[in-house]
CSV table of N, CA and C and ligand atoms in Angstrom, one decimal:
chain,number,residue,atom,x,y,z
A,1,MET,N,-102.3,165.4,72.1
A,1,MET,CA,-103.0,166.3,72.0
A,1,MET,C,-102.8,166.7,70.0
A,2,ALA,N,-103.2,167.3,69.1
A,2,ALA,CA,-103.0,167.3,67.9
A,2,ALA,C,-101.7,169.0,68.0
A,3,SER,N,-101.0,168.5,67.2
A,3,SER,CA,-100.1,169.6,67.2
A,3,SER,C,-100.8,171.0,66.2
A,4,LYS,N,-100.7,172.5,66.6
A,4,LYS,CA,-101.0,173.5,66.4
A,4,LYS,C,-99.7,174.5,65.5
A,5,THR,N,-98.9,174.0,65.1
A,5,THR,CA,-98.0,174.3,65.2
A,5,THR,C,-97.4,174.1,63.5
A,6,ILE,N,-97.6,175.4,62.4
A,6,ILE,CA,-97.7,175.5,60.9
A,6,ILE,C,-95.9,175.9,60.5
A,7,TYR,N,-95.3,175.2,60.0
A,7,TYR,CA,-93.9,175.2,59.7
A,7,TYR,C,-94.1,176.1,58.1
A,8,VAL,N,-93.2,177.7,58.1
A,8,VAL,CA,-93.4,178.3,57.3
A,8,VAL,C,-91.8,178.0,56.5
A,9,LEU,N,-91.6,177.3,55.7
A,9,LEU,CA,-89.6,177.7,55.5
A,9,LEU,C,-89.6,178.1,54.2
A,10,ASN,N,-88.5,178.6,54.0
A,10,ASN,CA,-88.1,179.6,52.8
A,10,ASN,C,-86.8,179.1,52.5
A,11,GLY,N,-86.5,179.0,51.2
A,11,GLY,CA,-85.4,178.9,50.7
A,11,GLY,C,-84.8,180.0,50.1
A,12,PRO,N,-83.5,179.5,49.1
A,12,PRO,CA,-82.3,180.3,49.1
A,12,PRO,C,-82.8,181.5,48.5
A,13,ASN,N,-81.7,182.5,48.9
A,13,ASN,CA,-82.1,184.1,48.7
A,13,ASN,C,-83.4,184.7,49.4
A,14,LEU,N,-84.4,184.0,50.1
A,14,LEU,CA,-85.3,184.7,50.0
A,14,LEU,C,-84.7,185.6,51.7
A,15,ASN,N,-84.3,185.7,52.4
A,15,ASN,CA,-83.2,186.1,52.9
A,15,ASN,C,-83.6,187.8,52.7
A,16,LEU,N,-83.2,188.1,51.4
A,16,LEU,CA,-82.8,189.0,50.9
A,16,LEU,C,-84.0,189.9,50.3
A,17,LEU,N,-85.0,189.4,50.0
A,17,LEU,CA,-86.2,190.1,50.4
A,17,LEU,C,-86.3,191.4,50.3
A,18,GLY,N,-86.9,192.4,49.9
A,18,GLY,CA,-86.9,193.6,50.3
A,18,GLY,C,-85.9,194.7,49.3
A,19,THR,N,-84.8,194.1,49.4
A,19,THR,CA,-84.2,194.5,48.1
A,19,THR,C,-83.3,193.8,46.8
A,20,ARG,N,-84.0,192.4,47.0
A,20,ARG,CA,-83.9,191.6,45.9
A,20,ARG,C,-84.4,191.9,44.6
A,21,GLU,N,-84.3,192.3,43.5
A,21,GLU,CA,-85.3,192.4,42.6
A,21,GLU,C,-86.7,192.4,43.2
A,22,PRO,N,-86.7,193.8,43.6
A,22,PRO,CA,-87.6,194.2,43.9
A,22,PRO,C,-89.1,194.5,43.1
A,23,GLU,N,-89.0,195.5,41.9
A,23,GLU,CA,-89.9,194.7,40.3
A,23,GLU,C,-90.3,193.9,40.6
A,24,ILE,N,-89.8,192.5,40.6
A,24,ILE,CA,-90.3,191.0,41.1
A,24,ILE,C,-91.0,190.5,42.0
A,25,TYR,N,-90.5,191.6,43.3
A,25,TYR,CA,-90.6,190.1,44.4
A,25,TYR,C,-91.7,191.4,45.2
A,26,GLY,N,-91.1,192.5,45.0
A,26,GLY,CA,-92.0,193.4,46.2
A,26,GLY,C,-90.9,194.3,46.8
A,27,THR,N,-91.4,195.5,48.0
A,27,THR,CA,-90.4,195.4,48.9
A,27,THR,C,-90.4,195.2,50.2
A,28,THR,N,-91.2,193.6,50.5
A,28,THR,CA,-91.6,193.4,51.5
A,28,THR,C,-90.4,192.6,52.3
A,29,THR,N,-89.6,193.2,53.1
A,29,THR,CA,-88.5,191.9,53.8
A,29,THR,C,-89.3,190.7,54.5
A,30,LEU,N,-88.4,189.9,54.5
A,30,LEU,CA,-88.9,188.4,54.9
A,30,LEU,C,-89.5,188.4,56.2
A,31,ALA,N,-88.4,189.5,57.2
A,31,ALA,CA,-89.0,190.2,58.7
A,31,ALA,C,-90.5,190.7,58.8
A,32,ASP,N,-90.7,191.4,58.0
A,32,ASP,CA,-92.4,191.4,57.3
A,32,ASP,C,-93.6,190.9,57.6
A,33,ILE,N,-92.9,189.5,56.5
A,33,ILE,CA,-93.6,188.5,56.1
A,33,ILE,C,-93.6,187.6,56.8
A,34,GLU,N,-92.9,187.6,58.2
A,34,GLU,CA,-92.9,186.6,59.2
A,34,GLU,C,-93.7,187.1,60.1
A,35,ALA,N,-93.7,188.5,60.3
A,35,ALA,CA,-94.5,189.1,61.4
A,35,ALA,C,-96.2,189.2,60.7
A,36,ALA,N,-96.3,189.5,59.4
A,36,ALA,CA,-97.6,189.5,59.2
A,36,ALA,C,-98.1,187.8,59.1
A,37,THR,N,-97.3,186.8,59.1
A,37,THR,CA,-98.0,185.5,58.8
A,37,THR,C,-98.2,185.2,60.2
A,38,LYS,N,-96.8,185.0,61.2
A,38,LYS,CA,-97.4,184.8,62.5
A,38,LYS,C,-98.4,185.8,63.0
A,39,ALA,N,-98.8,187.0,63.0
A,39,ALA,CA,-100.2,187.6,63.3
A,39,ALA,C,-101.5,186.9,63.2
A,40,ARG,N,-101.4,186.7,61.5
A,40,ARG,CA,-102.8,185.7,60.8
A,40,ARG,C,-102.8,184.4,61.5
A,41,ALA,N,-101.5,184.1,61.5
A,41,ALA,CA,-101.6,182.5,62.3
A,41,ALA,C,-102.3,182.3,63.9
A,42,GLN,N,-101.9,183.5,64.4
A,42,GLN,CA,-102.6,183.4,65.5
A,42,GLN,C,-104.1,183.8,65.9
A,43,GLU,N,-104.6,184.4,64.8
A,43,GLU,CA,-105.8,184.5,64.3
A,43,GLU,C,-106.6,183.4,64.3
A,44,LEU,N,-105.9,182.5,63.3
A,44,LEU,CA,-106.6,181.8,63.2
A,44,LEU,C,-106.4,180.0,64.2
A,45,GLY,N,-105.6,180.3,64.7
A,45,GLY,CA,-105.5,179.6,66.1
A,45,GLY,C,-104.1,178.6,66.5
A,46,TYR,N,-103.3,179.3,65.2
A,46,TYR,CA,-101.7,178.0,65.1
A,46,TYR,C,-100.8,179.3,65.5
A,47,ALA,N,-99.6,178.6,65.5
A,47,ALA,CA,-98.4,179.1,66.2
A,47,ALA,C,-97.3,178.9,64.8
A,48,VAL,N,-96.8,179.2,64.5
A,48,VAL,CA,-95.7,179.3,63.4
A,48,VAL,C,-94.3,179.3,63.7
A,49,GLU,N,-94.0,178.3,62.8
A,49,GLU,CA,-92.0,178.2,63.1
A,49,GLU,C,-92.1,178.9,61.7
A,50,PHE,N,-91.1,179.5,61.6
A,50,PHE,CA,-90.7,180.4,60.4
A,50,PHE,C,-89.4,180.5,60.1
A,51,ARG,N,-88.4,179.9,59.2
A,51,ARG,CA,-87.6,179.7,59.0
A,51,ARG,C,-86.8,179.9,57.5
A,52,GLN,N,-85.6,180.3,57.2
A,52,GLN,CA,-85.2,180.2,56.4
A,52,GLN,C,-84.0,179.9,56.1
A,53,SER,N,-83.5,179.2,54.4
A,53,SER,CA,-82.1,179.0,54.7
A,53,SER,C,-81.6,178.7,53.1
A,54,ASN,N,-79.8,179.1,53.5
A,54,ASN,CA,-79.8,179.2,51.3
A,54,ASN,C,-79.3,177.0,51.6
A,55,ALA,N,-79.4,176.6,52.3
A,55,ALA,CA,-79.0,175.0,52.0
A,55,ALA,C,-80.0,173.9,51.9
A,56,GLU,N,-79.6,173.6,51.1
A,56,GLU,CA,-80.8,172.2,50.2
A,56,GLU,C,-80.7,171.3,51.6
A,57,GLY,N,-80.1,171.2,52.4
A,57,GLY,CA,-79.9,169.8,53.3
A,57,GLY,C,-80.5,170.1,54.5
A,58,THR,N,-80.8,171.6,54.6
A,58,THR,CA,-80.9,172.2,55.8
A,58,THR,C,-82.9,171.9,55.7
A,59,LEU,N,-83.1,172.7,54.5
A,59,LEU,CA,-84.6,172.4,54.3
A,59,LEU,C,-85.2,171.2,54.4
A,60,ILE,N,-84.1,170.2,53.9
A,60,ILE,CA,-84.9,168.5,54.0
A,60,ILE,C,-85.2,168.4,55.0
A,61,ASP,N,-83.9,168.6,56.1
A,61,ASP,CA,-84.1,168.0,57.5
A,61,ASP,C,-85.6,169.4,58.2
A,62,TRP,N,-85.8,170.3,57.8
A,62,TRP,CA,-86.9,170.6,58.2
A,62,TRP,C,-87.9,170.1,57.8
A,63,VAL,N,-88.4,170.1,56.2
A,63,VAL,CA,-89.3,169.1,56.4
A,63,VAL,C,-89.1,168.4,56.8
A,64,GLN,N,-88.5,167.5,57.0
A,64,GLN,CA,-88.9,166.4,58.0
A,64,GLN,C,-89.4,166.9,59.5
A,65,GLU,N,-88.6,167.8,60.2
A,65,GLU,CA,-89.1,167.7,61.3
A,65,GLU,C,-90.5,168.9,61.7
A,66,ALA,N,-91.2,169.5,60.4
A,66,ALA,CA,-92.0,169.4,60.3
A,66,ALA,C,-92.7,167.6,60.3
A,67,SER,N,-92.8,167.2,59.1
A,67,SER,CA,-93.8,165.7,59.5
A,67,SER,C,-94.3,165.1,60.1
A,68,ALA,N,-92.8,165.7,61.4
A,68,ALA,CA,-92.9,164.8,62.4
A,68,ALA,C,-93.5,165.7,63.5
A,69,LYS,N,-93.6,166.9,63.7
A,69,LYS,CA,-93.9,167.6,64.4
A,69,LYS,C,-95.2,168.7,64.5
A,70,GLY,N,-95.3,168.8,62.7
A,70,GLY,CA,-96.1,170.0,62.8
A,70,GLY,C,-97.8,169.6,62.3
A,71,ALA,N,-97.9,170.8,62.5
A,71,ALA,CA,-99.8,170.0,62.2
A,71,ALA,C,-99.9,170.2,60.2
A,72,GLY,N,-98.6,171.4,59.6
A,72,GLY,CA,-99.0,171.5,58.5
A,72,GLY,C,-98.0,172.3,57.9
A,73,LEU,N,-97.4,172.2,56.5
A,73,LEU,CA,-96.5,173.1,55.9
A,73,LEU,C,-96.3,174.3,55.2
A,74,ILE,N,-95.7,175.0,54.5
A,74,ILE,CA,-96.1,176.0,53.4
A,74,ILE,C,-94.7,175.9,53.0
A,75,ILE,N,-93.8,176.0,52.2
A,75,ILE,CA,-92.9,176.1,51.6
A,75,ILE,C,-92.8,176.6,50.3
A,76,ASN,N,-91.6,177.9,50.5
A,76,ASN,CA,-91.4,178.4,49.4
A,76,ASN,C,-90.2,178.1,48.8
A,77,PRO,N,-89.5,177.1,48.1
A,77,PRO,CA,-88.2,175.9,48.1
A,77,PRO,C,-87.5,177.1,47.3
A,78,GLY,N,-87.7,178.3,46.9
A,78,GLY,CA,-86.9,179.5,46.2
A,78,GLY,C,-86.5,178.5,44.9
A,79,ALA,N,-85.0,178.8,44.3
A,79,ALA,CA,-84.8,178.3,42.9
A,79,ALA,C,-84.9,176.3,43.0
A,80,TYR,N,-84.7,176.3,44.0
A,80,TYR,CA,-85.0,174.6,44.8
A,80,TYR,C,-86.1,173.8,44.0
A,81,THR,N,-86.8,174.9,44.0
A,81,THR,CA,-88.4,174.5,43.5
A,81,THR,C,-87.9,173.9,42.0
A,82,HIS,N,-86.8,174.3,41.4
A,82,HIS,CA,-86.6,173.9,39.9
A,82,HIS,C,-85.3,173.0,39.7
A,83,THR,N,-85.1,172.5,40.7
A,83,THR,CA,-83.9,171.8,40.7
A,83,THR,C,-84.0,170.3,41.4
A,84,SER,N,-84.8,170.5,43.2
A,84,SER,CA,-84.4,169.6,44.0
A,84,SER,C,-85.3,168.0,43.9
A,85,ILE,N,-84.8,167.2,43.6
A,85,ILE,CA,-85.7,166.1,43.9
A,85,ILE,C,-85.3,165.2,45.1
A,86,ALA,N,-84.1,166.1,46.1
A,86,ALA,CA,-84.1,165.5,47.0
A,86,ALA,C,-85.1,165.9,48.1
A,87,LEU,N,-85.7,167.5,47.6
A,87,LEU,CA,-86.7,168.0,48.3
A,87,LEU,C,-88.1,167.3,48.2
A,88,PHE,N,-88.4,167.4,47.1
A,88,PHE,CA,-89.4,166.2,45.9
A,88,PHE,C,-89.8,165.7,47.0
A,89,ASP,N,-88.6,164.1,47.1
A,89,ASP,CA,-88.4,162.9,47.9
A,89,ASP,C,-89.1,163.6,49.1
A,90,ALA,N,-88.6,164.5,49.8
A,90,ALA,CA,-89.1,165.1,51.8
A,90,ALA,C,-90.3,165.4,51.9
A,91,LEU,N,-90.9,166.1,50.7
A,91,LEU,CA,-92.3,166.7,50.7
A,91,LEU,C,-93.0,165.3,50.5
A,92,THR,N,-92.6,164.3,49.9
A,92,THR,CA,-93.5,163.5,48.8
A,92,THR,C,-93.7,162.5,50.6
A,93,ALA,N,-92.6,162.7,51.4
A,93,ALA,CA,-92.4,161.7,52.5
A,93,ALA,C,-93.2,162.5,53.9
A,94,ALA,N,-93.7,163.8,53.6
A,94,ALA,CA,-93.9,164.5,55.1
A,94,ALA,C,-95.5,163.9,54.7
A,95,LYS,N,-96.0,163.8,56.1
A,95,LYS,CA,-97.6,163.3,56.0
A,95,LYS,C,-98.3,164.8,56.3
A,96,PRO,N,-98.4,165.9,57.0
A,96,PRO,CA,-99.6,166.8,57.1
A,96,PRO,C,-99.4,166.9,55.6
A,97,PRO,N,-101.0,168.4,55.6
A,97,PRO,CA,-101.1,168.9,54.5
A,97,PRO,C,-99.7,170.4,54.2
A,98,LYS,N,-99.6,170.3,53.0
A,98,LYS,CA,-98.5,171.0,52.8
A,98,LYS,C,-98.7,171.8,51.4
A,99,ILE,N,-98.3,173.5,51.4
A,99,ILE,CA,-98.9,173.9,50.3
A,99,ILE,C,-96.9,174.9,49.6
A,100,GLU,N,-96.7,174.3,48.6
A,100,GLU,CA,-95.8,175.3,47.8
A,100,GLU,C,-96.6,177.1,47.5
A,101,LEU,N,-95.2,177.3,47.5
A,101,LEU,CA,-95.8,178.9,47.5
A,101,LEU,C,-94.7,179.7,47.2
A,102,HIS,N,-95.3,180.4,45.8
A,102,HIS,CA,-94.3,181.7,44.9
A,102,HIS,C,-94.9,182.9,45.3
A,103,LEU,N,-93.4,184.2,45.4
A,103,LEU,CA,-94.1,185.5,45.7
A,103,LEU,C,-94.6,185.6,44.1
A,104,SER,N,-93.7,185.6,43.1
A,104,SER,CA,-93.8,185.4,41.5
A,104,SER,C,-94.7,184.6,41.4
A,105,ASN,N,-95.4,184.9,39.9
A,105,ASN,CA,-95.7,183.8,38.9
A,105,ASN,C,-94.4,183.2,38.2
A,106,ILE,N,-94.5,181.7,38.7
A,106,ILE,CA,-92.9,181.4,38.0
A,106,ILE,C,-93.5,180.8,36.2
A,107,HIS,N,-94.5,181.0,35.8
A,107,HIS,CA,-95.7,180.5,34.7
A,107,HIS,C,-95.6,181.7,33.6
A,108,ALA,N,-94.9,183.0,34.3
A,108,ALA,CA,-94.9,184.2,33.3
A,108,ALA,C,-93.5,184.7,33.1
A,109,ARG,N,-92.6,183.7,33.7
A,109,ARG,CA,-91.1,184.1,34.0
A,109,ARG,C,-90.2,183.0,33.3
A,110,GLU,N,-88.6,183.5,33.1
A,110,GLU,CA,-88.0,182.7,32.4
A,110,GLU,C,-88.3,181.1,32.5
A,111,ALA,N,-88.1,180.6,30.8
A,111,ALA,CA,-88.5,179.2,30.7
A,111,ALA,C,-88.5,178.1,31.8
A,112,PHE,N,-86.8,178.3,32.3
A,112,PHE,CA,-86.5,177.5,33.4
A,112,PHE,C,-86.9,177.5,34.8
A,113,ARG,N,-88.0,178.6,35.1
A,113,ARG,CA,-88.6,178.5,36.2
A,113,ARG,C,-89.6,178.0,35.7
A,114,ARG,N,-90.4,177.6,35.0
A,114,ARG,CA,-91.5,177.3,34.5
A,114,ARG,C,-92.2,176.0,34.9
A,115,HIS,N,-91.4,175.1,35.2
A,115,HIS,CA,-91.4,173.5,35.9
A,115,HIS,C,-91.0,173.5,36.9
A,116,SER,N,-91.8,172.9,38.2
A,116,SER,CA,-91.1,172.3,39.9
A,116,SER,C,-91.9,171.4,39.5
A,117,MET,N,-90.1,170.9,39.9
A,117,MET,CA,-90.3,170.2,40.6
A,117,MET,C,-90.7,169.1,41.8
A,118,THR,N,-91.1,170.1,42.7
A,118,THR,CA,-91.9,169.5,43.8
A,118,THR,C,-93.5,169.8,44.0
A,119,ALA,N,-94.5,170.4,43.1
A,119,ALA,CA,-95.0,171.1,43.1
A,119,ALA,C,-95.7,169.4,43.1
A,120,ALA,N,-95.5,168.6,42.3
A,120,ALA,CA,-96.7,167.3,42.7
A,120,ALA,C,-95.9,166.6,43.9
A,121,ALA,N,-95.2,167.1,44.9
A,121,ALA,CA,-95.3,166.8,45.8
A,121,ALA,C,-96.5,167.5,46.8
A,122,VAL,N,-96.5,168.4,46.4
A,122,VAL,CA,-98.1,169.3,48.0
A,122,VAL,C,-98.9,169.1,47.4
A,123,ASP,N,-100.0,169.6,48.5
A,123,ASP,CA,-101.6,169.5,48.1
A,123,ASP,C,-102.0,170.8,47.0
A,124,GLY,N,-101.2,171.7,47.4
A,124,GLY,CA,-101.8,173.0,46.6
A,124,GLY,C,-100.1,174.2,46.3
A,125,VAL,N,-101.0,175.0,45.2
A,125,VAL,CA,-99.3,176.0,44.8
A,125,VAL,C,-100.4,176.9,45.6
A,126,ILE,N,-99.3,178.2,45.9
A,126,ILE,CA,-100.2,179.4,45.5
A,126,ILE,C,-99.0,180.4,45.0
A,127,MET,N,-99.1,181.2,44.0
A,127,MET,CA,-97.9,181.5,43.7
A,127,MET,C,-98.9,183.0,42.4
A,128,GLY,N,-97.6,183.9,42.7
A,128,GLY,CA,-98.1,185.5,41.6
A,128,GLY,C,-98.9,186.7,42.5
A,129,LEU,N,-98.7,185.9,44.0
A,129,LEU,CA,-99.9,187.4,44.8
A,129,LEU,C,-98.7,188.0,45.8
A,130,GLY,N,-98.0,188.0,45.5
A,130,GLY,CA,-96.8,188.2,46.2
A,130,GLY,C,-96.6,188.5,47.9
A,131,ALA,N,-96.2,189.0,48.7
A,131,ALA,CA,-96.2,188.6,49.6
A,131,ALA,C,-97.7,188.3,50.7
A,132,ALA,N,-98.6,189.2,50.0
A,132,ALA,CA,-100.1,188.4,50.9
A,132,ALA,C,-100.3,186.8,50.5
A,133,GLY,N,-99.8,186.2,49.8
A,133,GLY,CA,-99.8,184.5,49.2
A,133,GLY,C,-99.3,183.9,51.0
A,134,TYR,N,-98.4,184.2,51.5
A,134,TYR,CA,-98.5,183.7,53.1
A,134,TYR,C,-99.4,183.9,53.5
A,135,ARG,N,-99.8,184.9,53.7
A,135,ARG,CA,-101.4,184.8,54.2
A,135,ARG,C,-102.4,183.8,54.2
A,136,PHE,N,-102.6,183.7,52.5
A,136,PHE,CA,-103.5,183.0,51.5
A,136,PHE,C,-103.7,181.2,51.8
A,137,ALA,N,-102.0,180.9,51.8
A,137,ALA,CA,-101.5,179.8,52.1
A,137,ALA,C,-101.9,179.4,53.4
A,138,LEU,N,-101.6,180.4,54.3
A,138,LEU,CA,-102.2,179.7,56.0
A,138,LEU,C,-103.8,179.4,56.1
A,139,GLU,N,-104.8,180.3,55.7
A,139,GLU,CA,-105.8,180.3,55.3
A,139,GLU,C,-106.1,178.7,54.6
A,140,ALA,N,-106.2,178.7,53.3
A,140,ALA,CA,-105.8,177.6,52.8
A,140,ALA,C,-105.5,176.6,53.6
A,141,LEU,N,-104.4,176.1,54.1
A,141,LEU,CA,-103.8,175.1,55.2
A,141,LEU,C,-104.7,174.9,55.9
A,142,LYS,N,-105.2,175.9,56.9
A,142,LYS,CA,-106.3,175.6,57.9
A,142,LYS,C,-107.3,174.5,57.2
A,143,SER,N,-107.8,175.0,55.8
A,143,SER,CA,-108.8,174.6,56.3
A,143,SER,C,-108.7,173.0,55.4
A,144,LEU,N,-107.2,172.7,54.5
A,144,LEU,CA,-106.8,171.4,54.5
A,144,LEU,C,-106.7,170.5,55.9
A,145,ILE,N,-106.0,171.2,57.0
A,145,ILE,CA,-105.8,170.5,58.1
A,145,ILE,C,-107.2,170.0,58.9
A,146,GLU,N,-108.1,171.2,58.6
A,146,GLU,CA,-109.8,171.2,59.5
A,146,GLU,C,-110.2,169.7,58.6
A,147,SER,N,-110.3,170.0,57.2
A,147,SER,CA,-110.9,168.7,56.6
A,147,SER,C,-110.3,167.3,56.9
A,148,ARG,N,-109.3,167.3,56.8
A,148,ARG,CA,-108.1,166.3,57.0
A,148,ARG,C,-108.8,165.5,58.8
A,149,THR,N,-108.5,166.5,59.8
A,149,THR,CA,-108.7,165.6,60.6
A,149,THR,C,-110.0,165.3,60.9
A,150,ALA,N,-111.6,166.2,60.2
A,150,ALA,CA,-112.7,165.5,60.1
A,150,ALA,C,-112.8,164.3,59.5
A,151,SER,N,-112.3,163.5,58.8
A,151,SER,CA,-112.1,162.4,57.6
A,151,SER,C,-111.6,161.7,58.5
G,1,DQA,C1,-89.6,181.9,43.8
G,1,DQA,C2,-89.7,182.1,42.7
G,1,DQA,C3,-88.1,181.0,42.1
G,1,DQA,O1,-87.9,180.8,40.6
G,1,DQA,C4,-86.5,182.1,42.7
G,1,DQA,O2,-85.9,181.0,42.0
G,1,DQA,C5,-86.8,182.3,43.8
G,1,DQA,C6,-88.5,183.1,44.4
G,1,DQA,C7,-90.4,183.2,44.3
G,1,DQA,O3,-91.3,183.0,45.7
G,1,DQA,O4,-91.4,183.6,43.3
G,1,DQA,O5,-86.0,182.2,44.7
G,1,DQA,O6,-89.6,181.0,44.8
């Protein structure tokens, strides 16, 4: 049977959400986002593997796991967005539909954040919509998964 699990992967410092620069990232914690993401996924008919790591290699292992076992993948690579060719390569190799997500609008911030190393390896990017972006990413991913299954 086709996988009904969506992997939601979060990169460095996102464990600090709630207290980390709340004027940029808001006051919602990662645990709150996890609960809301799982609830919305359940409504959409999916289970969620929701994870966070500060380590680049761990995120790469999880992208590979998502490729092997997941129906789709949402990733907020944190600062690795701007630096990681290794994550770009892992995402390029990953077969299921995939979405990059940022709480903030990286184009409206410092110059060093305006380039995403990873965005060219995913189907779409959602940014600047805060914690609600995770919900929008799930909805977008569901339609990507379904349109790919139908074709
Ligand atoms: C972020 C944006 C990145 O530039 C930053 O390094 C993060 C969070 C976001 O969600 O807005 O850690 O990915």
